Amino acid sequence: MNGQGDALRHSDPDPKRVDAQEGGEITVICRFTKPLVTCRFNIPGETADIKLNPNWAPRTDNYRYTGKSLEEGECGITILRAQESNHGNATCTMDPNDGLADIVGNFEIIIAKAPSPPIIKVEHDSQEADGEIEAECSAVDGRPAAEINWFIDDQPLGSGTSEVVQSLEGEASFFATISKISYRLKTEDHTKHLICRATHIAYQGGFSDSSHQLVVNYRPLPQAEFVVSGLEIGATTNIGPIQIQANPRPSVRWTVDGTVIDEGQQVDRYTAR
């Protein structure tokens, strides 16, 4: 290589991986430190190299030259409408006409496919306060892999522990993202929603949610003592209502001077509602 070394005969395309939806636009630029005389690309789905030069007559197909100029060492391509067949490994090849080997750059084109909507699984329908809930969420058959994050309503919990599994269908690759999370429940989490959010370029709106409503069992929360004053002898007096926070709903029993009145009962002159 005339002392220049292999590293100087390779280009790092920008970007080295491009994610796009079918029908979307893709742009990649390869660069070298010397002027170029040729610029060509090998793109999946095409049977021949695509030769590009900004000084030639404008192209009428799906490809355009992108970059400053060949004289400034830039060899770039814009694919106006990406197709499923373009998915895979691509190459740019440049010749600076210096008597040495061509400069080659490798990059990857990912034509996105939306995963199935995420599915959330929770081990138990109800849990005790201060206990841990364990949940799993999966978004499968996507390309590239979806990113999963967790929420309690609008409170972020992070990404949990995620695993990406690749599968092959013929020559096509697809990915499943599986995320697990453990969360310690609080009394105020009752009736809130544990949400698994999968983010992906091909989802409508960019993400898809799956949720599970939390059922948290907890004892009645402590109540502050209160004093009833100003009662009139012989008059009917209402005490309450008293709000008791608990799940499930507790039964209430009143005791007045040794007389026990359960909720819904009338004993002598006392009625508990």
PDB file of C-alpha atoms in Angstrom:
ATOM      1  CA  MET A   1       0.000   0.000   0.000  1.00  0.00           C
ATOM      2  CA  ASN A   2       3.020   2.276  -0.527  1.00  0.00           C
ATOM      3  CA  GLY A   3       3.413   2.921   3.203  1.00  0.00           C
ATOM      4  CA  GLN A   4      -0.038   4.448   3.649  1.00  0.00           C
ATOM      5  CA  GLY A   5      -1.574   1.463   5.459  1.00  0.00           C
ATOM      6  CA  ASP A   6      -4.983  -0.121   5.097  1.00  0.00           C
ATOM      7  CA  ALA A   7      -6.714   2.380   7.412  1.00  0.00           C
ATOM      8  CA  LEU A   8      -6.134   5.226   4.950  1.00  0.00           C
ATOM      9  CA  ARG A   9      -7.935   3.293   2.205  1.00  0.00           C
ATOM     10  CA  HIS A  10     -11.191   3.039   4.104  1.00  0.00           C
ATOM     11  CA  SER A  11     -13.895   5.592   4.693  1.00  0.00           C
ATOM     12  CA  ASP A  12     -16.288   5.889   7.624  1.00  0.00           C
ATOM     13  CA  PRO A  13     -19.670   6.663   6.057  1.00  0.00           C
ATOM     14  CA  ASP A  14     -21.888   9.179   7.808  1.00  0.00           C
ATOM     15  CA  PRO A  15     -23.963   7.567   9.180  1.00  0.00           C
ATOM     16  CA  LYS A  16     -22.706   3.993   9.340  1.00  0.00           C
ATOM     17  CA  ARG A  17     -26.265   2.837   9.993  1.00  0.00           C
ATOM     18  CA  VAL A  18     -29.402   4.546   8.783  1.00  0.00           C
ATOM     19  CA  ASP A  19     -32.935   3.630   9.890  1.00  0.00           C
ATOM     20  CA  ALA A  20     -35.753   4.576   7.545  1.00  0.00           C
ATOM     21  CA  GLN A  21     -39.341   3.732   6.857  1.00  0.00           C
ATOM     22  CA  GLU A  22     -40.357   2.329   3.507  1.00  0.00           C
ATOM     23  CA  GLY A  23     -40.962   5.285   1.207  1.00  0.00           C
ATOM     24  CA  GLY A  24     -38.766   7.563   3.309  1.00  0.00           C
ATOM     25  CA  GLU A  25     -35.583   9.342   2.257  1.00  0.00           C
ATOM     26  CA  ILE A  26     -32.046   8.113   3.025  1.00  0.00           C
ATOM     27  CA  THR A  27     -28.820  10.118   2.797  1.00  0.00           C
ATOM     28  CA  VAL A  28     -25.294   8.765   3.382  1.00  0.00           C
ATOM     29  CA  ILE A  29     -21.969  10.540   2.686  1.00  0.00           C
ATOM     30  CA  CYS A  30     -18.537   8.946   2.350  1.00  0.00           C
ATOM     31  CA  ARG A  31     -15.437  11.145   2.541  1.00  0.00           C
ATOM     32  CA  PHE A  32     -11.738  11.030   1.642  1.00  0.00           C
ATOM     33  CA  THR A  33      -8.902  13.484   2.125  1.00  0.00           C
ATOM     34  CA  LYS A  34      -8.143  13.823  -1.622  1.00  0.00           C
ATOM     35  CA  PRO A  35     -10.179  14.771  -4.697  1.00  0.00           C
ATOM     36  CA  LEU A  36     -12.129  11.917  -6.245  1.00  0.00           C
ATOM     37  CA  VAL A  37     -12.624  10.933  -9.854  1.00  0.00           C
ATOM     38  CA  THR A  38     -15.303   8.291  -9.318  1.00  0.00           C
ATOM     39  CA  CYS A  39     -18.048   7.701  -6.772  1.00  0.00           C
ATOM     40  CA  ARG A  40     -20.251   4.622  -6.779  1.00  0.00           C
ATOM     41  CA  PHE A  41     -22.527   2.712  -4.430  1.00  0.00           C
ATOM     42  CA  ASN A  42     -23.601  -0.882  -4.108  1.00  0.00           C
ATOM     43  CA  ILE A  43     -27.132  -0.812  -2.680  1.00  0.00           C
ATOM     44  CA  PRO A  44     -29.195  -3.895  -1.738  1.00  0.00           C
ATOM     45  CA  GLY A  45     -31.941  -4.525  -4.263  1.00  0.00           C
ATOM     46  CA  GLU A  46     -29.917  -3.110  -7.177  1.00  0.00           C
ATOM     47  CA  THR A  47     -28.207  -5.419  -9.655  1.00  0.00           C
ATOM     48  CA  ALA A  48     -25.506  -2.907 -10.656  1.00  0.00           C
ATOM     49  CA  ASP A  49     -23.430  -0.247  -8.918  1.00  0.00           C
ATOM     50  CA  ILE A  50     -24.929   3.242  -8.837  1.00  0.00           C
ATOM     51  CA  LYS A  51     -22.427   5.728 -10.255  1.00  0.00           C
ATOM     52  CA  LEU A  52     -22.858   9.335  -9.157  1.00  0.00           C
ATOM     53  CA  ASN A  53     -21.290  12.585 -10.324  1.00  0.00           C
ATOM     54  CA  PRO A  54     -22.747  16.048  -9.703  1.00  0.00           C
ATOM     55  CA  ASN A  55     -21.335  17.224 -13.053  1.00  0.00           C
ATOM     56  CA  TRP A  56     -23.390  14.746 -15.061  1.00  0.00           C
ATOM     57  CA  ALA A  57     -26.889  15.376 -16.338  1.00  0.00           C
ATOM     58  CA  PRO A  58     -29.494  15.160 -13.549  1.00  0.00           C
ATOM     59  CA  ARG A  59     -30.675  11.637 -12.838  1.00  0.00           C
ATOM     60  CA  THR A  60     -34.318  10.720 -13.303  1.00  0.00           C
ATOM     61  CA  ASP A  61     -34.318   7.594 -11.134  1.00  0.00           C
ATOM     62  CA  ASN A  62     -34.502   7.121  -7.347  1.00  0.00           C
ATOM     63  CA  TYR A  63     -30.895   8.180  -6.622  1.00  0.00           C
ATOM     64  CA  ARG A  64     -29.116  11.525  -6.372  1.00  0.00           C
ATOM     65  CA  TYR A  65     -25.549  12.657  -5.691  1.00  0.00           C
ATOM     66  CA  THR A  66     -25.163  14.293  -2.270  1.00  0.00           C
ATOM     67  CA  GLY A  67     -22.126  16.194  -0.960  1.00  0.00           C
ATOM     68  CA  LYS A  68     -19.977  19.257  -1.585  1.00  0.00           C
ATOM     69  CA  SER A  69     -18.205  17.916  -4.675  1.00  0.00           C
ATOM     70  CA  LEU A  70     -15.931  15.091  -5.813  1.00  0.00           C
ATOM     71  CA  GLU A  71     -13.088  17.613  -5.880  1.00  0.00           C
ATOM     72  CA  GLU A  72     -13.577  18.104  -2.125  1.00  0.00           C
ATOM     73  CA  GLY A  73     -13.514  14.360  -1.488  1.00  0.00           C
ATOM     74  CA  GLU A  74     -17.223  13.799  -0.844  1.00  0.00           C
ATOM     75  CA  CYS A  75     -19.147  10.904  -2.328  1.00  0.00           C
ATOM     76  CA  GLY A  76     -22.730  10.852  -1.092  1.00  0.00           C
ATOM     77  CA  ILE A  77     -26.041   9.353  -2.084  1.00  0.00           C
ATOM     78  CA  THR A  78     -29.664  10.223  -1.428  1.00  0.00           C
ATOM     79  CA  ILE A  79     -32.272   7.527  -1.953  1.00  0.00           C
ATOM     80  CA  LEU A  80     -35.482   9.447  -2.542  1.00  0.00           C
ATOM     81  CA  ARG A  81     -37.879   6.616  -1.711  1.00  0.00           C
ATOM     82  CA  ALA A  82     -36.474   3.726   0.291  1.00  0.00           C
ATOM     83  CA  GLN A  83     -37.820   0.286  -0.568  1.00  0.00           C
ATOM     84  CA  GLU A  84     -37.994  -2.973   1.380  1.00  0.00           C
ATOM     85  CA  SER A  85     -35.434  -4.416  -1.045  1.00  0.00           C
ATOM     86  CA  ASN A  86     -32.883  -1.773   0.040  1.00  0.00           C
ATOM     87  CA  HIS A  87     -32.613  -3.342   3.507  1.00  0.00           C
ATOM     88  CA  GLY A  88     -29.129  -4.752   4.195  1.00  0.00           C
ATOM     89  CA  ASN A  89     -25.422  -3.962   3.928  1.00  0.00           C
ATOM     90  CA  ALA A  90     -24.315  -1.319   1.421  1.00  0.00           C
ATOM     91  CA  THR A  91     -20.958  -0.034   0.170  1.00  0.00           C
ATOM     92  CA  CYS A  92     -19.521   3.176  -1.185  1.00  0.00           C
ATOM     93  CA  THR A  93     -16.414   2.977  -3.384  1.00  0.00           C
ATOM     94  CA  MET A  94     -14.226   5.974  -4.275  1.00  0.00           C
ATOM     95  CA  ASP A  95     -11.221   6.353  -6.599  1.00  0.00           C
ATOM     96  CA  PRO A  96      -8.874   9.306  -5.966  1.00  0.00           C
ATOM     97  CA  ASN A  97      -6.838   8.342  -9.077  1.00  0.00           C
ATOM     98  CA  ASP A  98      -3.599   8.102  -7.113  1.00  0.00           C
ATOM     99  CA  GLY A  99      -2.525   4.689  -8.370  1.00  0.00           C
ATOM    100  CA  LEU A 100      -3.522   2.939  -5.159  1.00  0.00           C
ATOM    101  CA  ALA A 101      -6.508   0.822  -4.176  1.00  0.00           C
ATOM    102  CA  ASP A 102     -10.015   2.272  -4.132  1.00  0.00           C
ATOM    103  CA  ILE A 103     -11.406   3.662  -0.868  1.00  0.00           C
ATOM    104  CA  VAL A 104     -14.277   1.595   0.481  1.00  0.00           C
ATOM    105  CA  GLY A 105     -16.868   2.421   3.113  1.00  0.00           C
ATOM    106  CA  ASN A 106     -19.434   0.014   4.526  1.00  0.00           C
ATOM    107  CA  PHE A 107     -22.774   1.007   6.001  1.00  0.00           C
ATOM    108  CA  GLU A 108     -26.077  -0.601   6.883  1.00  0.00           C
ATOM    109  CA  ILE A 109     -29.550   0.322   5.696  1.00  0.00           C
ATOM    110  CA  ILE A 110     -32.391  -0.674   8.017  1.00  0.00           C
ATOM    111  CA  ILE A 111     -35.853  -0.510   6.468  1.00  0.00           C
ATOM    112  CA  ALA A 112     -38.024  -0.337   9.547  1.00  0.00           C
ATOM    113  CA  LYS A 113     -40.889  -2.690  10.286  1.00  0.00           C
ATOM    114  CA  ALA A 114     -43.205  -1.910  13.182  1.00  0.00           C
ATOM    115  CA  PRO A 115     -43.204  -4.516  15.967  1.00  0.00           C
ATOM    116  CA  SER A 116     -46.480  -5.923  17.196  1.00  0.00           C
ATOM    117  CA  PRO A 117     -48.053  -3.751  19.930  1.00  0.00           C
ATOM    118  CA  PRO A 118     -46.387  -4.371  23.311  1.00  0.00           C
ATOM    119  CA  ILE A 119     -47.884  -6.952  25.652  1.00  0.00           C
ATOM    120  CA  ILE A 120     -47.587  -6.531  29.419  1.00  0.00           C
ATOM    121  CA  LYS A 121     -47.767  -9.440  31.857  1.00  0.00           C
ATOM    122  CA  VAL A 122     -48.085  -9.006  35.627  1.00  0.00           C
ATOM    123  CA  GLU A 123     -47.581 -11.924  37.986  1.00  0.00           C
ATOM    124  CA  HIS A 124     -50.536 -11.187  40.310  1.00  0.00           C
ATOM    125  CA  ASP A 125     -53.673  -9.106  39.876  1.00  0.00           C
ATOM    126  CA  SER A 126     -53.374  -7.607  43.373  1.00  0.00           C
ATOM    127  CA  GLN A 127     -50.520  -7.008  45.748  1.00  0.00           C
ATOM    128  CA  GLU A 128     -49.986  -5.781  49.295  1.00  0.00           C
ATOM    129  CA  ALA A 129     -48.638  -2.303  49.934  1.00  0.00           C
ATOM    130  CA  ASP A 130     -44.845  -2.318  50.390  1.00  0.00           C
ATOM    131  CA  GLY A 131     -44.684  -5.563  48.401  1.00  0.00           C
ATOM    132  CA  GLU A 132     -42.899  -5.911  45.067  1.00  0.00           C
ATOM    133  CA  ILE A 133     -44.695  -6.314  41.788  1.00  0.00           C
ATOM    134  CA  GLU A 134     -42.916  -8.084  38.921  1.00  0.00           C
ATOM    135  CA  ALA A 135     -43.899  -7.407  35.338  1.00  0.00           C
ATOM    136  CA  GLU A 136     -42.706  -8.313  31.858  1.00  0.00           C
ATOM    137  CA  CYS A 137     -43.329  -6.543  28.564  1.00  0.00           C
ATOM    138  CA  SER A 138     -42.493  -7.658  25.039  1.00  0.00           C
ATOM    139  CA  ALA A 139     -42.614  -6.036  21.600  1.00  0.00           C
ATOM    140  CA  VAL A 140     -41.788  -8.623  18.926  1.00  0.00           C
ATOM    141  CA  ASP A 141     -41.156  -8.960  15.179  1.00  0.00           C
ATOM    142  CA  GLY A 142     -39.787  -5.439  14.718  1.00  0.00           C
ATOM    143  CA  ARG A 143     -36.885  -4.010  12.767  1.00  0.00           C
ATOM    144  CA  PRO A 144     -34.872  -2.486  14.327  1.00  0.00           C
ATOM    145  CA  ALA A 145     -35.555  -3.546  17.910  1.00  0.00           C
ATOM    146  CA  ALA A 146     -38.048  -1.453  19.867  1.00  0.00           C
ATOM    147  CA  GLU A 147     -36.970   0.446  22.974  1.00  0.00           C
ATOM    148  CA  ILE A 148     -39.075  -0.216  26.088  1.00  0.00           C
ATOM    149  CA  ASN A 149     -39.591   2.105  29.052  1.00  0.00           C
ATOM    150  CA  TRP A 150     -41.842   1.826  32.113  1.00  0.00           C
ATOM    151  CA  PHE A 151     -44.141   4.316  33.847  1.00  0.00           C
ATOM    152  CA  ILE A 152     -46.572   4.526  36.762  1.00  0.00           C
ATOM    153  CA  ASP A 153     -49.132   6.811  35.108  1.00  0.00           C
ATOM    154  CA  ASP A 154     -46.834   9.676  34.017  1.00  0.00           C
ATOM    155  CA  GLN A 155     -44.004   8.873  36.462  1.00  0.00           C
ATOM    156  CA  PRO A 156     -40.974   7.368  34.627  1.00  0.00           C
ATOM    157  CA  LEU A 157     -39.532   4.162  36.100  1.00  0.00           C
ATOM    158  CA  GLY A 158     -36.746   3.589  33.571  1.00  0.00           C
ATOM    159  CA  SER A 159     -36.127   0.808  31.082  1.00  0.00           C
ATOM    160  CA  GLY A 160     -36.013  -2.142  33.480  1.00  0.00           C
ATOM    161  CA  THR A 161     -33.842  -5.077  32.437  1.00  0.00           C
ATOM    162  CA  SER A 162     -34.063  -5.556  28.674  1.00  0.00           C
ATOM    163  CA  GLU A 163     -33.060  -8.326  26.316  1.00  0.00           C
ATOM    164  CA  VAL A 164     -33.114  -8.250  22.508  1.00  0.00           C
ATOM    165  CA  VAL A 165     -33.632 -11.518  20.655  1.00  0.00           C
ATOM    166  CA  GLN A 166     -33.007 -11.797  16.905  1.00  0.00           C
ATOM    167  CA  SER A 167     -34.934 -14.149  14.647  1.00  0.00           C
ATOM    168  CA  LEU A 168     -34.602 -14.956  10.943  1.00  0.00           C
ATOM    169  CA  GLU A 169     -37.325 -15.375   8.351  1.00  0.00           C
ATOM    170  CA  GLY A 170     -35.510 -16.430   5.215  1.00  0.00           C
ATOM    171  CA  GLU A 171     -32.825 -13.769   4.787  1.00  0.00           C
ATOM    172  CA  ALA A 172     -34.751 -11.134   6.779  1.00  0.00           C
ATOM    173  CA  SER A 173     -33.911 -10.351  10.405  1.00  0.00           C
ATOM    174  CA  PHE A 174     -36.456  -9.321  13.009  1.00  0.00           C
ATOM    175  CA  PHE A 175     -36.067  -8.446  16.666  1.00  0.00           C
ATOM    176  CA  ALA A 176     -37.992  -8.971  19.889  1.00  0.00           C
ATOM    177  CA  THR A 177     -37.413  -6.708  22.877  1.00  0.00           C
ATOM    178  CA  ILE A 178     -38.280  -8.203  26.268  1.00  0.00           C
ATOM    179  CA  SER A 179     -38.127  -6.014  29.364  1.00  0.00           C
ATOM    180  CA  LYS A 180     -38.654  -6.959  33.011  1.00  0.00           C
ATOM    181  CA  ILE A 181     -39.159  -4.701  36.014  1.00  0.00           C
ATOM    182  CA  SER A 182     -39.641  -4.998  39.773  1.00  0.00           C
ATOM    183  CA  TYR A 183     -41.404  -2.199  41.623  1.00  0.00           C
ATOM    184  CA  ARG A 184     -42.202  -1.718  45.326  1.00  0.00           C
ATOM    185  CA  LEU A 185     -45.828  -0.701  45.692  1.00  0.00           C
ATOM    186  CA  LYS A 186     -47.091   2.201  47.777  1.00  0.00           C
ATOM    187  CA  THR A 187     -50.622   2.792  49.047  1.00  0.00           C
ATOM    188  CA  GLU A 188     -51.027   5.747  46.693  1.00  0.00           C
ATOM    189  CA  ASP A 189     -50.359   3.469  43.695  1.00  0.00           C
ATOM    190  CA  HIS A 190     -53.816   1.892  44.084  1.00  0.00           C
ATOM    191  CA  THR A 191     -55.866   2.328  40.842  1.00  0.00           C
ATOM    192  CA  LYS A 192     -52.873   3.815  39.011  1.00  0.00           C
ATOM    193  CA  HIS A 193     -51.604   2.187  35.820  1.00  0.00           C
ATOM    194  CA  LEU A 194     -48.322   0.402  35.248  1.00  0.00           C
ATOM    195  CA  ILE A 195     -47.457   1.307  31.651  1.00  0.00           C
ATOM    196  CA  CYS A 196     -45.052  -0.377  29.254  1.00  0.00           C
ATOM    197  CA  ARG A 197     -44.153   1.982  26.402  1.00  0.00           C
ATOM    198  CA  ALA A 198     -42.456   0.631  23.279  1.00  0.00           C
ATOM    199  CA  THR A 199     -40.793   3.272  21.089  1.00  0.00           C
ATOM    200  CA  HIS A 200     -40.134   2.550  17.421  1.00  0.00           C
ATOM    201  CA  ILE A 201     -39.650   4.581  14.243  1.00  0.00           C
ATOM    202  CA  ALA A 202     -42.405   2.651  12.447  1.00  0.00           C
ATOM    203  CA  TYR A 203     -45.117   3.005  15.113  1.00  0.00           C
ATOM    204  CA  GLN A 204     -47.772   5.576  14.340  1.00  0.00           C
ATOM    205  CA  GLY A 205     -46.900   8.487  16.602  1.00  0.00           C
ATOM    206  CA  GLY A 206     -43.560   6.874  17.434  1.00  0.00           C
ATOM    207  CA  PHE A 207     -44.688   4.687  20.354  1.00  0.00           C
ATOM    208  CA  SER A 208     -47.269   2.167  21.551  1.00  0.00           C
ATOM    209  CA  ASP A 209     -48.457   1.568  25.130  1.00  0.00           C
ATOM    210  CA  SER A 210     -49.733  -1.399  27.095  1.00  0.00           C
ATOM    211  CA  SER A 211     -51.016  -0.904  30.648  1.00  0.00           C
ATOM    212  CA  HIS A 212     -52.151  -2.774  33.735  1.00  0.00           C
ATOM    213  CA  GLN A 213     -54.249  -1.156  36.469  1.00  0.00           C
ATOM    214  CA  LEU A 214     -52.745  -1.713  39.891  1.00  0.00           C
ATOM    215  CA  VAL A 215     -54.764  -3.134  42.778  1.00  0.00           C
ATOM    216  CA  VAL A 216     -52.942  -2.402  46.051  1.00  0.00           C
ATOM    217  CA  ASN A 217     -54.293  -3.856  49.310  1.00  0.00           C
ATOM    218  CA  TYR A 218     -53.518  -1.862  52.456  1.00  0.00           C
ATOM    219  CA  ARG A 219     -54.787  -1.473  55.994  1.00  0.00           C
ATOM    220  CA  PRO A 220     -56.803   1.598  56.995  1.00  0.00           C
ATOM    221  CA  LEU A 221     -54.512   4.570  57.205  1.00  0.00           C
ATOM    222  CA  PRO A 222     -54.237   6.235  60.642  1.00  0.00           C
ATOM    223  CA  GLN A 223     -56.815   8.914  61.343  1.00  0.00           C
ATOM    224  CA  ALA A 224     -56.259  11.990  63.474  1.00  0.00           C
ATOM    225  CA  GLU A 225     -58.424  12.131  66.580  1.00  0.00           C
ATOM    226  CA  PHE A 226     -61.232  14.637  66.522  1.00  0.00           C
ATOM    227  CA  VAL A 227     -63.508  16.093  69.185  1.00  0.00           C
ATOM    228  CA  VAL A 228     -67.256  16.620  68.800  1.00  0.00           C
ATOM    229  CA  SER A 229     -68.491  19.550  70.874  1.00  0.00           C
ATOM    230  CA  GLY A 230     -71.512  21.763  71.160  1.00  0.00           C
ATOM    231  CA  LEU A 231     -74.037  18.922  71.290  1.00  0.00           C
ATOM    232  CA  GLU A 232     -77.575  19.751  72.456  1.00  0.00           C
ATOM    233  CA  ILE A 233     -79.285  17.366  74.910  1.00  0.00           C
ATOM    234  CA  GLY A 234     -82.304  15.699  73.340  1.00  0.00           C
ATOM    235  CA  ALA A 235     -81.423  16.756  69.776  1.00  0.00           C
ATOM    236  CA  THR A 236     -80.455  14.394  66.944  1.00  0.00           C
ATOM    237  CA  THR A 237     -76.772  14.725  66.144  1.00  0.00           C
ATOM    238  CA  ASN A 238     -74.834  13.488  63.095  1.00  0.00           C
ATOM    239  CA  ILE A 239     -71.172  12.642  63.499  1.00  0.00           C
ATOM    240  CA  GLY A 240     -69.253  12.394  60.288  1.00  0.00           C
ATOM    241  CA  PRO A 241     -68.961  11.432  57.593  1.00  0.00           C
ATOM    242  CA  ILE A 242     -65.569   9.968  58.407  1.00  0.00           C
ATOM    243  CA  GLN A 243     -63.392   9.052  55.419  1.00  0.00           C
ATOM    244  CA  ILE A 244     -61.304   5.915  55.904  1.00  0.00           C
ATOM    245  CA  GLN A 245     -58.609   5.133  53.343  1.00  0.00           C
ATOM    246  CA  ALA A 246     -58.089   1.397  52.873  1.00  0.00           C
ATOM    247  CA  ASN A 247     -58.337  -1.344  50.268  1.00  0.00           C
ATOM    248  CA  PRO A 248     -60.404  -3.436  50.200  1.00  0.00           C
ATOM    249  CA  ARG A 249     -63.193  -1.365  51.741  1.00  0.00           C
ATOM    250  CA  PRO A 250     -63.298  -1.984  55.521  1.00  0.00           C
ATOM    251  CA  SER A 251     -66.379  -2.540  57.640  1.00  0.00           C
ATOM    252  CA  VAL A 252     -66.980   0.031  60.389  1.00  0.00           C
ATOM    253  CA  ARG A 253     -68.026  -0.535  63.991  1.00  0.00           C
ATOM    254  CA  TRP A 254     -68.949   2.202  66.465  1.00  0.00           C
ATOM    255  CA  THR A 255     -68.760   1.871  70.242  1.00  0.00           C
ATOM    256  CA  VAL A 256     -70.652   4.384  72.409  1.00  0.00           C
ATOM    257  CA  ASP A 257     -70.523   3.895  76.204  1.00  0.00           C
ATOM    258  CA  GLY A 258     -70.085   0.159  75.708  1.00  0.00           C
ATOM    259  CA  THR A 259     -72.862  -0.122  73.111  1.00  0.00           C
ATOM    260  CA  VAL A 260     -71.588  -1.667  69.824  1.00  0.00           C
ATOM    261  CA  ILE A 261     -73.224  -0.559  66.567  1.00  0.00           C
ATOM    262  CA  ASP A 262     -72.025  -2.153  63.322  1.00  0.00           C
ATOM    263  CA  GLU A 263     -72.291  -0.336  60.030  1.00  0.00           C
ATOM    264  CA  GLY A 264     -75.855  -0.454  58.724  1.00  0.00           C
ATOM    265  CA  GLN A 265     -77.366  -1.262  62.148  1.00  0.00           C
ATOM    266  CA  GLN A 266     -79.634   0.605  64.554  1.00  0.00           C
ATOM    267  CA  VAL A 267     -79.237  -0.140  68.258  1.00  0.00           C
ATOM    268  CA  ASP A 268     -81.466   1.763  70.706  1.00  0.00           C
ATOM    269  CA  ARG A 269     -81.051   5.400  69.814  1.00  0.00           C
ATOM    270  CA  TYR A 270     -77.904   4.917  67.695  1.00  0.00           C
ATOM    271  CA  THR A 271     -77.827   4.395  63.907  1.00  0.00           C
ATOM    272  CA  ALA A 272     -74.629   3.632  61.965  1.00  0.00           C
ATOM    273  CA  ARG A 273     -74.746   4.263  58.241  1.00  0.00           C
TER     274      ARG A 273
END
